[in-house]
Every structure is written in structure tokens, then in C-alpha cells.
N, CA, C and O of each residue as an XYZ file, in Angstrom:
712
protein
N      66.805     37.205     33.049
C      66.034     36.060     32.861
C      64.612     36.394     33.318
O      64.386     37.167     34.249
N      63.700     35.789     32.635
C      62.261     36.012     32.967
C      61.802     35.013     34.013
O      62.266     33.874     34.060
N      60.875     35.469     34.852
C      60.287     34.529     35.839
C      59.255     33.655     35.103
O      58.835     33.961     33.987
N      58.883     32.610     35.740
C      57.888     31.694     35.144
C      56.549     32.431     34.903
O      55.873     32.173     33.907
N      56.178     33.329     35.799
C      54.940     34.073     35.618
C      55.057     34.974     34.406
O      54.123     35.040     33.607
N      56.178     35.673     34.239
C      56.369     36.558     33.092
C      56.373     35.744     31.815
O      55.791     36.158     30.812
N      57.033     34.574     31.841
C      57.014     33.701     30.640
C      55.566     33.316     30.300
O      55.152     33.444     29.148
N      54.834     32.869     31.242
C      53.458     32.415     30.971
C      52.574     33.561     30.504
O      51.690     33.336     29.677
N      52.768     34.755     30.987
C      52.046     35.930     30.545
C      52.355     36.191     29.069
O      51.459     36.380     28.246
N      53.651     36.194     28.767
C      54.006     36.431     27.370
C      53.494     35.349     26.446
O      53.030     35.638     25.343
N      53.574     34.106     26.886
C      53.097     33.019     26.046
C      51.618     33.088     25.834
O      51.139     32.833     24.729
N      50.878     33.426     26.861
C      49.409     33.575     26.692
C      49.059     34.724     25.750
O      48.071     34.638     25.020
N      49.858     35.807     25.752
C      49.653     36.912     24.835
C      49.906     36.462     23.369
O      49.210     36.869     22.439
N      50.930     35.610     23.218
C      51.254     35.069     21.871
C      50.143     34.170     21.368
O      49.712     34.263     20.219
N      49.689     33.291     22.262
C      48.673     32.279     21.846
C      47.305     32.958     21.597
O      46.629     32.649     20.617
N      46.914     33.868     22.477
C      45.573     34.446     22.389
C      45.516     35.534     21.322
O      44.505     35.614     20.625
N      46.517     36.364     21.151
C      46.398     37.471     20.175
C      47.561     37.540     19.203
O      47.787     38.585     18.592
N      48.289     36.476     19.047
C      49.420     36.424     18.117
C      50.337     37.656     18.281
O      50.747     38.263     17.292
N      50.647     38.013     19.523
C      51.452     39.186     19.892
C      52.927     38.911     19.581
O      53.616     38.213     20.324
N      53.381     39.468     18.485
C      54.749     39.249     18.101
C      55.742     39.977     18.979
O      56.876     39.529     19.152
N      55.322     41.092     19.530
C      56.198     41.825     20.471
C      56.455     40.982     21.721
O      57.553     41.009     22.277
N      55.442     40.237     22.158
C      55.626     39.335     23.321
C      56.657     38.220     23.000
O      57.486     37.841     23.827
N      56.552     37.731     21.775
C      57.511     36.675     21.363
C      58.876     37.289     21.223
O      59.872     36.632     21.529
N      58.967     38.534     20.767
C      60.270     39.239     20.623
C      60.949     39.344     22.021
O      62.168     39.224     22.141
N      60.133     39.569     23.050
C      60.666     39.680     24.429
C      61.237     38.296     24.840
O      62.279     38.229     25.492
N      60.567     37.221     24.466
C      61.102     35.890     24.783
C      62.407     35.661     24.013
O      63.361     35.107     24.561
N      62.450     36.076     22.774
C      63.661     35.902     21.978
C      64.797     36.716     22.621
O      65.912     36.224     22.796
N      64.487     37.960     22.964
C      65.550     38.791     23.607
C      66.086     38.193     24.899
O      67.280     38.285     25.182
N      65.206     37.581     25.682
C      65.599     36.943     26.914
C      66.459     35.718     26.746
O      67.388     35.497     27.524
N      66.159     34.901     25.722
C      66.822     33.615     25.572
C      67.823     33.524     24.425
O      68.533     32.526     24.309
N      67.888     34.519     23.603
C      68.855     34.516     22.487
C      70.297     34.344     22.947
O      70.995     33.501     22.384
N      70.789     35.090     23.939
C      72.194     34.981     24.329
C      72.552     33.551     24.829
O      73.593     33.020     24.440
N      71.727     32.940     25.661
C      72.075     31.641     26.197
C      71.940     30.562     25.111
O      72.714     29.605     25.083
N      70.971     30.720     24.235
C      70.838     29.756     23.142
C      72.007     29.878     22.161
O      72.522     28.886     21.646
N      72.399     31.105     21.927
C      73.557     31.363     21.056
C      74.844     30.682     21.586
O      75.594     30.044     20.849
N      75.051     30.861     22.921
C      76.235     30.204     23.547
C      76.131     28.720     23.468
O      77.132     28.048     23.222
N      74.950     28.173     23.668
C      74.749     26.716     23.618
C      75.130     26.233     22.188
O      75.873     25.262     22.045
N      74.633     26.896     21.167
C      74.954     26.426     19.827
C      76.459     26.700     19.529
O      77.105     25.911     18.838
N      76.980     27.765     20.030
C      78.389     28.055     19.769
C      79.298     26.957     20.269
O      80.278     26.606     19.611
N      78.973     26.401     21.453
C      79.741     25.253     22.029
C      79.537     23.980     21.180
O      80.462     23.189     20.998
N      78.314     23.804     20.670
C      78.082     22.541     19.917
C      78.654     22.567     18.539
O      79.034     21.519     18.015
N      78.737     23.772     17.898
C      79.179     23.853     16.533
C      80.668     24.184     16.376
O      81.161     24.413     15.272
N      81.332     24.199     17.467
C      82.804     24.496     17.410
C      83.088     25.950     17.044
O      84.124     26.230     16.441
N      82.220     26.865     17.381
C      82.491     28.260     17.141
C      82.052     28.784     15.771
O      82.368     29.914     15.399
N      81.330     27.960     15.037
C      80.820     28.339     13.714
C      79.669     29.350     13.908
O      78.523     28.960     14.129
N      79.991     30.637     13.823
C      78.941     31.693     14.076
C      77.777     31.617     13.123
O      76.627     31.742     13.543
N      78.049     31.412     11.836
C      76.957     31.414     10.848
C      76.038     30.240     11.140
O      74.820     30.422     11.161
N      76.570     29.039     11.367
C      75.737     27.917     11.686
C      75.006     28.097     12.988
O      73.845     27.707     13.112
N      75.665     28.678     13.952
C      75.036     28.968     15.279
C      73.819     29.877     15.054
O      72.736     29.605     15.572
N      74.000     30.953     14.280
C      72.887     31.845     14.017
C      71.727     31.196     13.307
O      70.563     31.449     13.619
N      72.060     30.351     12.345
C      71.008     29.613     11.530
C      70.236     28.670     12.448
O      69.008     28.617     12.382
N      70.937     27.928     13.301
C      70.289     26.992     14.186
C      69.397     27.753     15.220
O      68.284     27.322     15.519
N      69.904     28.872     15.746
C      69.120     29.644     16.688
C      67.863     30.193     16.018
O      66.793     30.186     16.627
N      67.970     30.664     14.787
C      66.825     31.196     14.063
C      65.810     30.047     13.819
O      64.610     30.226     14.025
N      66.287     28.912     13.397
C      65.337     27.798     13.167
C      64.647     27.381     14.486
O      63.460     27.054     14.492
N      65.395     27.397     15.582
C      64.834     27.049     16.872
C      63.698     27.991     17.251
O      62.630     27.548     17.674
N      63.939     29.329     17.094
C      62.927     30.277     17.437
C      61.736     30.249     16.459
O      60.605     30.518     16.865
N      61.970     29.936     15.220
C      60.829     29.772     14.292
C      59.955     28.583     14.744
O      58.729     28.681     14.807
N      60.624     27.459     15.056
C      59.849     26.286     15.512
C      59.096     26.526     16.845
O      57.978     26.058     17.063
N      59.781     27.277     17.703
C      59.129     27.623     18.986
C      57.920     28.476     18.731
O      56.891     28.262     19.371
N      57.984     29.429     17.836
C      56.907     30.321     17.555
C      55.731     29.537     16.900
O      54.573     29.710     17.283
N      56.044     28.709     15.946
C      55.015     28.020     15.225
C      54.352     26.940     16.067
O      53.221     26.546     15.781
N      55.052     26.441     17.128
C      54.548     25.381     17.982
C      54.221     25.834     19.350
O      54.041     24.993     20.231
N      54.131     27.116     19.599
C      53.926     27.679     20.944
C      52.678     27.140     21.595
O      52.642     26.985     22.816
N      51.664     26.852     20.825
C      50.410     26.409     21.337
C      50.519     24.972     21.971
O      49.648     24.535     22.724
N      51.614     24.286     21.626
C      51.881     22.988     22.207
C      52.563     23.042     23.550
O      52.618     22.046     24.272
N      53.089     24.220     23.889
C      53.759     24.408     25.199
C      52.663     24.313     26.286
O      51.696     25.075     26.272
N      52.831     23.391     27.197
C      51.864     23.128     28.240
C      52.145     23.823     29.558
O      51.289     23.871     30.442
N      53.356     24.364     29.684
C      53.678     25.069     30.914
C      54.082     24.163     32.080
O      54.249     24.625     33.208
N      54.237     22.865     31.792
C      54.673     21.957     32.846
C      56.102     22.162     33.281
O      56.467     21.922     34.432
N      56.907     22.615     32.329
C      58.299     22.954     32.607
C      58.520     24.408     32.245
O      57.627     25.055     31.699
N      59.693     24.926     32.540
C      59.965     26.297     32.162
C      60.047     26.404     30.630
O      60.368     25.431     29.947
N      59.758     27.579     30.112
C      59.846     27.817     28.669
C      61.282     27.527     28.206
O      61.498     26.980     27.124
N      62.248     27.901     29.038
C      63.676     27.687     28.715
C      63.963     26.234     28.456
O      64.705     25.905     27.531
N      63.378     25.336     29.270
C      63.606     23.874     29.115
C      62.993     23.421     27.813
O      63.612     22.654     27.075
N      61.797     23.875     27.512
C      61.131     23.532     26.290
C      61.893     24.054     25.057
O      62.041     23.351     24.058
N      62.367     25.297     25.156
C      63.145     25.884     24.067
C      64.442     25.122     23.828
O      64.811     24.870     22.681
N      65.141     24.750     24.912
C      66.377     23.981     24.745
C      66.152     22.620     24.177
O      67.027     22.068     23.510
N      64.970     22.054     24.433
C      64.621     20.746     23.814
C      64.485     20.903     22.285
O      64.954     20.074     21.504
N      63.834     21.987     21.907
C      63.759     22.273     20.472
C      65.120     22.516     19.856
O      65.408     22.034     18.761
N      65.973     23.273     20.567
C      67.315     23.575     20.118
C      68.148     22.264     19.963
O      68.846     22.047     18.972
N      68.031     21.466     20.944
C      68.774     20.155     20.922
C      68.297     19.292     19.730
O      69.120     18.686     19.045
N      67.026     19.236     19.492
C      66.468     18.493     18.353
C      66.914     19.115     17.041
O      67.253     18.398     16.100
N      66.917     20.435     16.966
C      67.313     21.109     15.761
C      68.747     20.817     15.402
O      69.066     20.558     14.242
N      69.640     20.860     16.427
C      71.071     20.558     16.197
C      71.212     19.098     15.670
O      71.918     18.860     14.690
N      70.557     18.162     16.311
C      70.684     16.799     15.859
C      70.021     16.586     14.505
O      70.517     15.759     13.740
N      68.996     17.234     14.173
C      68.397     17.130     12.870
C      69.367     17.669     11.767
O      69.511     17.128     10.670
N      70.005     18.777     12.178
C      71.007     19.350     11.264
C      72.152     18.342     10.998
O      72.545     18.138      9.850
N      72.663     17.737     12.035
C      73.780     16.842     11.862
C      73.350     15.580     11.039
O      74.133     15.046     10.253
N      72.136     15.146     11.240
C      71.626     14.012     10.426
C      71.462     14.401      8.962
O      71.805     13.642      8.056
N      70.922     15.623      8.751
C      70.688     16.105      7.343
C      72.008     16.278      6.607
O      72.118     15.893      5.443
N      72.972     16.828      7.237
C      74.217     17.110      6.544
C      75.227     16.032      6.644
O      76.235     16.018      5.938
N      74.935     15.087      7.569
C      75.872     13.976      7.790
C      77.272     14.463      8.197
O      78.283     13.803      7.957
N      77.280     15.638      8.816
C      78.566     16.091      9.268
C      78.935     15.322     10.520
O      78.087     15.016     11.358
N      80.224     15.017     10.629
C      80.716     14.258     11.783
C      81.236     15.258     12.746
O      82.401     15.650     12.684
N      80.331     15.707     13.698
C      80.762     16.726     14.640
C      81.075     16.107     15.967
O      81.841     16.682     16.739
N      80.507     14.936     16.275
C      80.733     14.437     17.649
C      81.155     12.977     17.720
O      81.979     12.595     18.551
N      80.600     12.193     16.867
C      80.952     10.804     16.981
C      82.411     10.571     16.713
O      82.987      9.569     17.136
N      83.014     11.523     15.991
C      84.400     11.473     15.753
C      85.032     12.785     16.275
O      85.380     13.660     15.482
N      85.177     12.915     17.592
C      85.756     14.176     18.079
C      87.141     14.344     17.570
O      87.795     13.372     17.190
N      87.617     15.599     17.555
C      88.960     15.869     17.084
C      89.993     15.110     17.907
O      89.783     14.838     19.089
N      91.094     14.777     17.277
C      92.189     14.187     17.990
C      92.812     15.170     18.900
O      93.174     16.255     18.444
N      92.971     14.873     20.192
C      93.573     15.843     21.103
C      95.018     16.092     20.735
O      95.739     15.154     20.394
N      95.458     17.346     20.798
C      96.854     17.662     20.560
C      97.680     17.323     21.776
O      97.133     17.082     22.852
N      99.013     17.301     21.618
C      99.867     17.091     22.757
C      99.725     18.198     23.765
O      99.628     17.950     24.967
N      99.711     19.447     23.268
C      99.498     20.614     24.103
C      98.617     21.602     23.385
O      98.766     21.798     22.179
N      97.729     22.210     24.074
C      96.952     23.292     23.453
C      97.819     24.536     23.381
O      98.482     24.887     24.356
N      97.821     25.190     22.261
C      98.589     26.396     22.132
C      97.854     27.548     22.830
O      96.672     27.797     22.592
N      98.575     28.215     23.668
C      97.953     29.310     24.416
C      98.465     30.626     23.857
O      99.665     30.777     23.630
N      97.581     31.570     23.636
C      97.903     32.896     23.166
C      98.505     33.690     24.318
O      97.821     33.956     25.307
N      99.726     34.058     24.209
C     100.446     34.809     25.222
C      99.834     36.200     25.407
O      99.950     36.777     26.488
N      99.185     36.751     24.376
C      98.732     38.111     24.415
C      97.419     38.240     25.179
O      96.882     39.347     25.229
N      96.877     37.210     25.764
C      95.715     37.378     26.624
C      94.437     36.660     26.212
O      93.380     37.011     26.736
N      94.453     35.708     25.338
C      93.241     34.993     25.025
C      93.110     33.906     26.115
O      93.149     32.709     25.828
N      92.963     34.341     27.310
C      92.967     33.611     28.555
C      92.406     32.202     28.555
O      92.191     31.604     27.501
N      92.173     31.683     29.744
C      91.668     30.318     29.913
C      90.319     30.063     29.271
O      90.017     28.924     28.915
N      89.496     31.100     29.113
C      88.178     30.913     28.483
C      88.354     30.317     27.036
O      87.619     29.412     26.641
N      89.324     30.840     26.284
C      89.543     30.346     24.955
C      90.075     28.926     24.985
O      89.740     28.108     24.128
N      90.917     28.634     25.990
C      91.443     27.287     26.108
C      90.295     26.298     26.432
O      90.284     25.186     25.903
N      89.364     26.676     27.267
C      88.257     25.789     27.579
C      87.381     25.576     26.376
O      86.935     24.464     26.091
N      87.138     26.688     25.658
C      86.342     26.607     24.413
C      87.009     25.678     23.441
O      86.344     24.833     22.841
N      88.328     25.810     23.264
C      89.059     24.959     22.352
C      89.013     23.510     22.828
O      88.790     22.605     22.025
N      89.216     23.286     24.087
C      89.181     21.941     24.623
C      87.834     21.273     24.440
O      87.773     20.058     24.250
N      86.777     22.018     24.491
C      85.452     21.442     24.318
C      85.263     20.818     22.943
O      84.459     19.902     22.766
N      86.005     21.321     21.985
C      85.856     20.802     20.641
C      86.438     19.401     20.462
O      86.211     18.745     19.445
N      87.207     18.948     21.487
C      87.747     17.607     21.427
C      86.849     16.608     22.150
O      87.217     15.441     22.289
N      85.695     17.039     22.605
C      84.751     16.177     23.254
C      83.736     15.663     22.227
O      83.588     16.257     21.159
N      83.051     14.590     22.533
C      81.976     14.119     21.690
C      80.805     15.104     21.799
O      80.771     15.902     22.736
N      79.848     15.067     20.867
C      78.782     16.001     20.909
C      77.957     15.808     22.191
O      77.544     16.790     22.808
N      77.715     14.557     22.595
C      76.938     14.322     23.850
C      77.645     14.923     25.035
O      77.006     15.545     25.885
N      78.971     14.751     25.115
C      79.728     15.352     26.219
C      79.682     16.874     26.162
O      79.478     17.518     27.191
N      79.865     17.459     24.992
C      79.782     18.912     24.830
C      78.379     19.387     25.251
O      78.243     20.372     25.977
N      77.386     18.704     24.804
C      76.007     19.114     25.103
C      75.744     19.168     26.594
O      75.299     20.195     27.105
N      76.010     18.083     27.301
C      75.702     18.008     28.720
C      76.602     18.956     29.511
O      76.146     19.578     30.471
N      77.860     19.073     29.126
C      78.766     19.973     29.857
C      78.296     21.429     29.671
O      78.302     22.230     30.606
N      77.891     21.738     28.430
C      77.423     23.107     28.164
C      76.171     23.395     28.966
O      76.070     24.448     29.597
N      75.181     22.446     28.952
C      73.958     22.644     29.710
C      74.208     22.709     31.242
O      73.593     23.525     31.928
N      75.084     21.872     31.761
C      75.300     21.743     33.172
C      76.122     22.873     33.721
O      75.727     23.523     34.688
N      77.279     23.118     33.105
C      78.200     24.109     33.665
C      77.993     25.507     33.118
O      78.073     26.479     33.870
N      77.732     25.630     31.841
C      77.627     26.980     31.250
C      76.225     27.554     31.438
O      76.081     28.733     31.761
N      75.157     26.707     31.234
C      73.823     27.205     31.355
C      73.241     26.885     32.759
O      72.089     27.216     33.042
N      74.031     26.253     33.613
C      73.651     26.031     35.027
C      72.318     25.302     35.186
O      71.483     25.673     36.011
N      72.138     24.259     34.378
C      70.880     23.469     34.472
C      71.051     22.238     35.330
O      72.107     21.606     35.299
N      70.028     21.880     36.099
C      70.146     20.657     36.898
C      69.997     19.402     36.013
O      69.487     19.470     34.894
N      70.452     18.271     36.543
C      70.387     17.048     35.786
C      69.044     16.721     35.285
O      68.910     16.257     34.152
N      67.987     16.947     36.103
C      66.640     16.626     35.678
C      66.231     17.401     34.409
O      65.608     16.834     33.512
N      66.575     18.674     34.340
C      66.235     19.451     33.163
C      67.054     18.993     31.909
O      66.560     18.977     30.782
N      68.303     18.633     32.179
C      69.165     18.132     31.064
C      68.568     16.847     30.541
O      68.569     16.591     29.337
N      68.062     16.046     31.446
C      67.433     14.771     31.041
C      66.194     15.098     30.213
O      65.974     14.430     29.202
N      65.381     16.071     30.572
C      64.209     16.457     29.827
C      64.586     16.975     28.432
O      63.890     16.716     27.450
N      65.668     17.691     28.369
C      66.072     18.284     27.080
C      66.669     17.224     26.123
O      66.340     17.166     24.938
N      67.551     16.403     26.692
C      68.268     15.446     25.829
C      67.575     14.085     25.724
O      67.818     13.345     24.770
N      66.745     13.756     26.660
C      66.084     12.430     26.661
C      66.992     11.366     27.234
O      66.633     10.189     27.243
N      68.159     11.753     27.709
C      69.080     10.783     28.295
C      68.760     10.596     29.791
O      68.325     11.515     30.486
N      69.000      9.358     30.242
C      68.810      9.106     31.681
C      69.882      9.918     32.467
O      70.952     10.222     31.941
N      69.569     10.250     33.707
C      70.476     11.044     34.540
C      71.851     10.373     34.751
O      72.871     11.058     34.817
N      71.871      9.072     34.852
C      73.117      8.314     34.978
C      74.013      8.514     33.749
O      75.221      8.701     33.893
N      73.431      8.476     32.543
C      74.184      8.716     31.362
C      74.747     10.140     31.333
O      75.900     10.354     30.959
N      73.916     11.112     31.733
C      74.394     12.491     31.770
C      75.568     12.612     32.737
O      76.560     13.255     32.394
N      75.499     12.028     33.916
C      76.607     12.030     34.845
C      77.883     11.454     34.261
O      78.982     11.966     34.471
N      77.695     10.352     33.509
C      78.871      9.727     32.845
C      79.477     10.632     31.827
O      80.697     10.786     31.793
N      78.677     11.236     30.995
C      79.148     12.183     30.011
C      79.887     13.360     30.641
O      80.908     13.808     30.118
N      79.376     13.853     31.750
C      79.994     14.985     32.439
C      81.358     14.528     33.015
O      82.359     15.234     32.893
N      81.373     13.390     33.616
C      82.603     12.877     34.199
C      83.684     12.629     33.173
O      84.834     13.019     33.375
N      83.321     11.971     32.050
C      84.284     11.729     30.998
C      84.750     13.031     30.355
O      85.941     13.216     30.108
N      83.803     13.934     30.085
C      84.156     15.226     29.484
C      85.054     16.034     30.358
O      86.008     16.631     29.858
N      84.791     16.088     31.693
C      85.649     16.822     32.619
C      87.113     16.197     32.607
O      88.117     16.909     32.620
N      87.148     14.900     32.584
C      88.441     14.220     32.655
C      89.225     14.527     31.377
O      90.424     14.798     31.440
N      88.558     14.487     30.215
C      89.217     14.829     28.973
C      89.730     16.210     28.955
O      90.871     16.454     28.561
N      88.879     17.163     29.390
C      89.241     18.581     29.394
C      90.394     18.832     30.377
O      91.297     19.615     30.083
N      90.366     18.170     31.540
C      91.456     18.391     32.491
C      92.780     17.900     31.927
O      93.826     18.511     32.149
N      92.728     16.803     31.203
C      93.943     16.289     30.583
C      94.423     17.234     29.502
O      95.619     17.515     29.418
N      93.513     17.734     28.667
C      93.865     18.657     27.632
C      94.439     19.976     28.145
O      95.392     20.519     27.585
N      93.841     20.472     29.211
C      94.261     21.728     29.753
C      95.432     21.621     30.739
O      95.935     22.626     31.241
N      95.838     20.412     30.995
C      97.014     20.191     31.880
C      96.682     20.375     33.307
O      97.571     20.686     34.099
N      95.425     20.200     33.699
C      95.027     20.321     35.069
C      94.989     18.980     35.749
O      94.732     17.982     35.075
N      95.223     18.890     37.022
C      95.142     17.611     37.745
C      93.700     17.193     37.807
O      92.827     18.052     37.927
N      93.407     15.904     37.731
C      92.034     15.412     37.798
C      91.448     15.740     39.076
O      90.290     15.408     39.328
């Protein structure tokens, strides 16, 4: 991960001299976490995940002059990613979250070793998009409530509610005690 000073140095190189190598360093630094974020939101659809990530980086590059540096670049980038995902769902009218999948009686577990990580990933698909989003940002990307609020535009109390409900649903699906 880049420090805030490194981020600002790269951003200033991009703004002042249209340095594409500097932007490539930002992409290299944030591509993996952005990819995982979209992977959780899209239910594992790799092609859609790649498309959304690409659109996010294109929008970040074209709008980099609007970045004020008041927050970390990562927070600004995730806000673009969050907006891109919701724009996609509105454009395609796909029902990804408002109608979460019906939970099964038991999640099938692969005996050959697709361990608990796969079960957690599968269980996340039974959450609403808002629950998946905040759980992904909070637990997987280790972001504090304040940053999640900046990214999603949700009040911190709403974020806490989504995390609580999402955790309870996942615990029930995975057969864990609350």
C-alpha cells in the first residue's frame, strides 16, 4: 500500500505532466483490493468485476484533477467504484441486492478443501448489496466506519445496522453461533 505522501506525489505527477506511469503505479497498488471489492459485490462474476474495475480506473484518471487530497486516494477511488457499481445495476436493472438469494438449508461444503473462505464467499451472496458492500469494506478491506460513510454516503448508524444484520445472516448460514 502506498503512503499518503507517495499517493500525493504520484497524483501531482499525473496532474502536472500527464504521467501515465505514475497512474500505472496507482493502478498496481489498488487493483487487487478493488478487484476483491467488486468480486464480492458481483457474486464472483470475474468478467463483470474486471469491467467495473476498468471503468473505475478510467473515471479516476479522467477526473484526477478533482481529487482534493482531503481524504486518501483509496477512499476517493472506492467512492468512484461504489458509484460505478450502482450505476451498472441501475443501467442493467439487474436485481443483485434488493432481492438477495434465498438462503439454502445448508451450504454445501467441498470436502476436498475449498475451505471456509469459499463458504464465506458463498454466504455473502445471500446478503443484500448494501450488507455485502459494508461487510466487504469493513472486514475485508479493513476500513473504518467514517471512511465507509464517505464512500457509500450512508450514516454510520446505518452502516452498523447493515454489518450487524449481515453478520447475523452469515452466522446462521454458516452454522456458527451468533
